[in-house]
Short mmCIF file of C-alpha atoms in Angstrom, two decimals:
data_model
loop_
_atom_site.label_atom_id
_atom_site.label_comp_id
_atom_site.label_asym_id
_atom_site.label_seq_id
_atom_site.Cartn_x
_atom_site.Cartn_y
_atom_site.Cartn_z
CA UNK Q 1 -25.63 -24.16 -35.49
CA UNK Q 2 -26.14 -23.80 -39.11
CA UNK Q 3 -25.86 -27.12 -41.68
CA UNK Q 4 -22.50 -26.80 -43.44
CA UNK Q 5 -23.77 -26.49 -46.83
CA UNK Q 6 -20.31 -26.48 -48.49
CA UNK Q 7 -20.85 -29.48 -50.86
CA UNK Q 8 -24.54 -29.30 -51.12
CA UNK Q 9 -24.55 -28.23 -54.69
CA UNK Q 10 -22.18 -30.36 -56.05
CA UNK Q 11 -23.44 -33.12 -58.25
CA UNK Q 12 -22.64 -36.40 -58.04
CA UNK Q 13 -19.61 -36.98 -60.20
CA UNK Q 14 -20.67 -39.85 -63.44
CA UNK Q 15 -18.36 -41.77 -65.74
CA UNK Q 16 -19.33 -39.11 -69.11
CA UNK Q 17 -19.94 -35.82 -67.70
CA UNK Q 18 -23.59 -36.07 -67.41
CA UNK Q 19 -26.02 -35.12 -64.54
CA UNK Q 20 -26.87 -38.42 -62.04
CA UNK Q 21 -30.47 -37.82 -63.89
CA UNK Q 22 -29.36 -38.48 -67.19
CA UNK Q 23 -27.35 -41.22 -66.72
CA UNK Q 24 -30.27 -43.13 -65.14
CA UNK Q 25 -32.52 -42.28 -67.65
CA UNK Q 26 -30.02 -43.13 -70.33
CA UNK Q 27 -28.98 -46.38 -69.17
CA UNK Q 28 -33.21 -47.23 -68.66
CA UNK Q 29 -33.65 -45.77 -72.48
CA UNK Q 30 -30.48 -48.53 -73.39
CA UNK Q 31 -32.05 -51.51 -71.31
CA UNK Q 32 -35.07 -50.99 -73.08
CA UNK Q 33 -33.94 -51.22 -76.13
CA UNK Q 34 -31.67 -54.53 -74.89
CA UNK Q 35 -34.84 -56.02 -74.27
CA UNK Q 36 -36.23 -55.88 -77.49
CA UNK Q 37 -32.81 -56.93 -79.05
CA UNK Q 38 -32.92 -60.30 -76.67
CA UNK Q 39 -36.50 -60.77 -75.75
CA UNK Q 40 -35.52 -64.31 -74.82
CA UNK Q 41 -32.26 -63.48 -73.27
CA UNK Q 42 -31.68 -66.35 -70.46
CA UNK Q 43 -28.76 -68.26 -68.55
CA UNK Q 44 -27.18 -69.83 -71.06
CA UNK Q 45 -25.57 -73.15 -69.06
CA UNK Q 46 -28.21 -75.94 -69.20
CA UNK Q 47 -29.62 -77.05 -65.33
CA UNK Q 48 -32.83 -78.57 -63.94
CA UNK Q 49 -31.75 -78.15 -60.36
CA UNK Q 50 -29.62 -75.33 -58.27
CA UNK Q 51 -27.34 -78.06 -57.68
CA UNK Q 52 -26.84 -78.61 -61.20
CA UNK Q 53 -26.84 -74.70 -62.24
CA UNK Q 54 -24.11 -74.29 -59.01
CA UNK Q 55 -22.08 -77.07 -60.60
CA UNK Q 56 -22.24 -75.42 -64.04
CA UNK Q 57 -21.44 -71.97 -63.13
CA UNK Q 58 -18.30 -73.57 -60.92
CA UNK Q 59 -16.82 -74.99 -63.97
CA UNK Q 60 -17.77 -72.56 -66.57
CA UNK Q 61 -14.63 -70.14 -65.24
CA UNK Q 62 -11.83 -70.16 -68.12
CA UNK Q 63 -14.77 -72.00 -70.13
CA UNK Q 64 -17.55 -71.78 -72.91
CA UNK Q 65 -20.84 -72.64 -71.49
CA UNK Q 66 -21.42 -74.43 -74.95
CA UNK Q 67 -18.83 -76.45 -73.70
CA UNK Q 68 -19.97 -76.92 -70.33
CA UNK Q 69 -23.22 -77.51 -71.59
CA UNK Q 70 -21.07 -80.61 -73.66
CA UNK Q 71 -19.93 -82.15 -70.23
CA UNK Q 72 -22.76 -81.86 -67.84
CA UNK Q 73 -25.39 -84.53 -69.44
CA UNK Q 74 -23.01 -86.89 -67.88
CA UNK Q 75 -21.75 -85.28 -64.88
CA UNK Q 76 -24.84 -84.54 -63.74
CA UNK Q 77 -25.83 -88.55 -64.71
CA UNK Q 78 -22.94 -89.54 -62.61
CA UNK Q 79 -24.00 -87.42 -59.52
CA UNK Q 80 -26.88 -86.32 -58.96
CA UNK Q 81 -26.85 -84.63 -55.59
CA UNK Q 82 -24.08 -83.47 -52.75
CA UNK Q 83 -24.02 -86.86 -51.07
CA UNK Q 84 -22.37 -87.94 -54.44
CA UNK Q 85 -19.66 -84.81 -55.16
CA UNK Q 86 -18.60 -85.36 -51.84
CA UNK Q 87 -18.34 -88.91 -52.07
CA UNK Q 88 -16.62 -89.02 -55.95
CA UNK Q 89 -13.75 -90.74 -56.74
CA UNK Q 90 -11.10 -88.10 -57.66
CA UNK Q 91 -9.66 -90.02 -61.18
CA UNK Q 92 -13.61 -90.27 -62.44
CA UNK Q 93 -14.56 -86.81 -61.48
CA UNK Q 94 -11.38 -85.41 -63.19
CA UNK Q 95 -11.90 -87.30 -66.30
CA UNK Q 96 -15.36 -86.08 -66.69
CA UNK Q 97 -14.43 -82.47 -66.65
CA UNK Q 98 -10.91 -82.84 -68.02
CA UNK Q 99 -12.15 -81.04 -71.42
CA UNK Q 100 -13.13 -77.96 -69.65
CA UNK Q 101 -9.58 -77.05 -68.39
CA UNK Q 102 -8.78 -76.54 -64.59
CA UNK Q 103 -9.69 -79.88 -64.07
CA UNK Q 104 -8.03 -80.66 -60.84
CA UNK Q 105 -9.31 -77.44 -59.43
CA UNK Q 106 -12.72 -77.72 -60.45
CA UNK Q 107 -12.51 -81.11 -59.14
CA UNK Q 108 -11.09 -79.75 -55.96
CA UNK Q 109 -14.17 -77.22 -55.57
CA UNK Q 110 -16.84 -80.06 -56.76
CA UNK Q 111 -15.93 -82.19 -54.13
CA UNK Q 112 -15.49 -79.93 -51.39
CA UNK Q 113 -18.62 -78.45 -52.15
CA UNK Q 114 -20.67 -81.66 -51.76
CA UNK Q 115 -18.88 -81.90 -48.47
CA UNK Q 116 -19.87 -78.11 -47.15
CA UNK Q 117 -23.27 -78.80 -48.15
CA UNK Q 118 -23.91 -82.12 -46.46
CA UNK Q 119 -22.37 -80.62 -43.56
CA UNK Q 120 -23.78 -77.80 -43.63
CA UNK Q 121 -26.85 -77.58 -45.16
CA UNK Q 122 -28.41 -81.28 -45.31
CA UNK Q 123 -27.54 -81.31 -48.71
CA UNK Q 124 -29.62 -78.39 -50.21
CA UNK Q 125 -28.43 -75.21 -51.87
CA UNK Q 126 -29.00 -72.67 -49.65
CA UNK Q 127 -31.03 -69.45 -51.46
CA UNK Q 128 -29.16 -66.47 -49.94
CA UNK Q 129 -25.69 -64.69 -50.92
CA UNK Q 130 -24.28 -64.78 -46.91
CA UNK Q 131 -23.75 -68.56 -47.10
CA UNK Q 132 -23.16 -69.25 -50.80
CA UNK Q 133 -20.18 -67.46 -50.84
CA UNK Q 134 -19.00 -69.67 -47.64
CA UNK Q 135 -19.12 -72.24 -50.04
CA UNK Q 136 -16.10 -73.76 -51.99
CA UNK Q 137 -15.84 -72.52 -55.83
CA UNK Q 138 -18.64 -69.84 -54.98
CA UNK Q 139 -17.69 -66.38 -55.00
CA UNK Q 140 -20.04 -63.22 -55.58
CA UNK Q 141 -20.61 -63.67 -59.13
CA UNK Q 142 -20.92 -67.46 -59.09
CA UNK Q 143 -24.15 -67.14 -56.12
CA UNK Q 144 -25.81 -64.45 -58.32
CA UNK Q 145 -26.01 -66.60 -60.71
CA UNK Q 146 -27.52 -69.32 -58.63
CA UNK Q 147 -29.55 -66.63 -57.03
CA UNK Q 148 -31.08 -64.44 -60.15
CA UNK Q 149 -31.94 -67.96 -61.96
CA UNK Q 150 -32.76 -71.06 -59.11
CA UNK Q 151 -33.78 -68.78 -56.35
CA UNK Q 152 -35.44 -65.93 -58.56
CA UNK Q 153 -33.97 -63.57 -55.72
CA UNK Q 154 -32.43 -60.50 -57.96
CA UNK Q 155 -28.58 -59.95 -58.29
CA UNK Q 156 -26.33 -58.86 -60.78
CA UNK Q 157 -23.57 -60.88 -62.31
CA UNK Q 158 -20.66 -59.24 -63.29
CA UNK Q 159 -18.05 -61.40 -65.84
CA UNK Q 160 -16.34 -60.25 -68.47
CA UNK Q 161 -18.69 -59.23 -70.39
CA UNK Q 162 -20.99 -57.67 -68.72
CA UNK Q 163 -17.94 -55.38 -66.89
CA UNK Q 164 -16.68 -54.63 -70.22
CA UNK Q 165 -19.91 -53.31 -71.47
CA UNK Q 166 -20.95 -51.36 -69.06
CA UNK Q 167 -17.94 -49.08 -68.95
CA UNK Q 168 -18.28 -48.97 -72.67
CA UNK Q 169 -21.75 -47.69 -72.18
CA UNK Q 170 -20.38 -45.28 -69.51
CA UNK Q 171 -22.76 -46.56 -67.00
CA UNK Q 172 -19.94 -46.80 -64.14
CA UNK Q 173 -15.77 -46.60 -64.44
CA UNK Q 174 -15.01 -48.91 -62.28
CA UNK Q 175 -13.03 -51.68 -62.38
CA UNK Q 176 -13.41 -54.03 -59.16
CA UNK Q 177 -16.41 -56.10 -59.70
CA UNK Q 178 -18.68 -55.35 -56.59
CA UNK Q 179 -17.81 -51.89 -56.68
CA UNK Q 180 -19.24 -52.27 -60.39
CA UNK Q 181 -22.41 -54.35 -58.82
CA UNK Q 182 -23.44 -51.39 -56.69
CA UNK Q 183 -23.13 -49.12 -59.31
CA UNK Q 184 -24.91 -50.72 -61.95
CA UNK Q 185 -27.58 -51.62 -58.79
CA UNK Q 186 -27.91 -48.05 -58.10
CA UNK Q 187 -29.06 -47.34 -61.39
CA UNK Q 188 -32.07 -49.87 -62.40
CA UNK Q 189 -34.98 -50.96 -60.11
CA UNK Q 190 -34.10 -54.58 -58.44
CA UNK Q 191 -36.46 -56.78 -60.49
CA UNK Q 192 -34.89 -55.55 -63.26
CA UNK Q 193 -31.43 -57.23 -62.20
CA UNK Q 194 -31.24 -60.45 -63.11
CA UNK Q 195 -32.50 -59.90 -66.79
CA UNK Q 196 -30.48 -57.27 -66.99
CA UNK Q 197 -27.36 -59.00 -66.58
CA UNK Q 198 -28.61 -61.64 -69.34
CA UNK Q 199 -29.18 -58.94 -71.96
CA UNK Q 200 -25.64 -57.12 -71.55
CA UNK Q 201 -24.03 -60.77 -71.51
CA UNK Q 202 -25.63 -61.63 -74.90
CA UNK Q 203 -25.13 -58.66 -76.10
CA UNK Q 204 -21.52 -58.41 -75.46
CA UNK Q 205 -20.92 -62.11 -76.86
CA UNK Q 206 -23.02 -61.10 -80.07
CA UNK Q 207 -22.48 -57.85 -80.91
CA UNK Q 208 -19.98 -55.76 -78.67
CA UNK Q 209 -16.97 -57.67 -78.56
CA UNK Q 210 -13.93 -57.29 -76.54
CA UNK Q 211 -11.38 -56.14 -79.43
CA UNK Q 212 -13.76 -55.26 -82.36
CA UNK Q 213 -17.01 -54.20 -81.39
CA UNK Q 214 -19.83 -54.39 -84.09
CA UNK Q 215 -20.45 -50.34 -84.07
CA UNK Q 216 -21.73 -50.31 -87.12
CA UNK Q 217 -24.43 -52.53 -86.74
CA UNK Q 218 -25.19 -52.00 -83.09
CA UNK Q 219 -28.50 -51.16 -81.81
CA UNK Q 220 -27.37 -49.10 -79.27
CA UNK Q 221 -25.53 -46.80 -80.71
CA UNK Q 222 -27.52 -43.95 -80.30
CA UNK Q 223 -26.65 -44.18 -76.13
CA UNK Q 224 -23.48 -45.91 -76.36
CA UNK Q 225 -20.34 -42.66 -75.66
CA UNK Q 226 -17.84 -45.71 -76.83
CA UNK Q 227 -19.56 -45.71 -80.29
CA UNK Q 228 -16.45 -45.89 -83.05
CA UNK Q 229 -14.37 -48.11 -81.11
CA UNK Q 230 -15.25 -50.69 -83.97
CA UNK Q 231 -15.93 -50.41 -87.73
CA UNK Q 232 -18.50 -47.81 -87.94
CA UNK Q 233 -19.48 -48.69 -91.64
CA UNK Q 234 -23.03 -51.04 -91.49
CA UNK Q 235 -21.12 -53.93 -94.26
CA UNK Q 236 -17.97 -54.01 -92.30
CA UNK Q 237 -19.41 -54.58 -88.59
CA UNK Q 238 -21.90 -56.64 -89.64
CA UNK Q 239 -19.40 -59.31 -90.45
CA UNK Q 240 -18.08 -59.02 -86.99
CA UNK Q 241 -22.11 -60.15 -85.31
CA UNK Q 242 -21.74 -63.49 -83.82
CA UNK Q 243 -25.76 -63.82 -83.81
CA UNK Q 244 -25.65 -67.58 -82.90
CA UNK Q 245 -27.36 -69.79 -79.51
CA UNK Q 246 -23.71 -69.85 -76.93
CA UNK Q 247 -25.74 -72.97 -74.73
#
């Protein structure tokens, strides 16, 4: 029986209309430039253990990393392990994390997290996606942050900065975070995923802002199809840069 070749020569659609091969090459060239721009990019949440990173990431929802880092030294001193969170005094816990917003919901997540870790994992944080996403307060984004930075398991973290930038770069036009994760994962080898996430987020925080990207001062302008969404005059754009640490 002859093979159906009706769609055999139809190229895969890309957001910018370029070929799939051209998209991959442009994306990887952009990433090489990001690597030169941010050689020291890293997770800007302070932690020393997987549990501390997991807790800090949960607390960072709707809050800046800088503010989380101001609270976590006291929090980690009071609650050094999963059992401490499971048995925490709610009023005390809420009092510590109150400055971070949504403190009641976050307290629920931390206490539930502690109980789940003690009951299901011997008090230890699991190092795989399937178990992590079953824990209270832990979604796929949080799990990938933990895997990439505490367990050296490659993962793409799709937060608001990452999603905004990869769409501006024309790497994908997906809006759903899981679809974005898979789309971008297909452009890069797994060994690059964790640092790609950091460097894209760093660029989003410092240069490619949501409302007024500093296009005229952007080192990626040559490879960005969205150049011109923000000021293109170098002096005007330079005033928009936020090249400070967010930790």
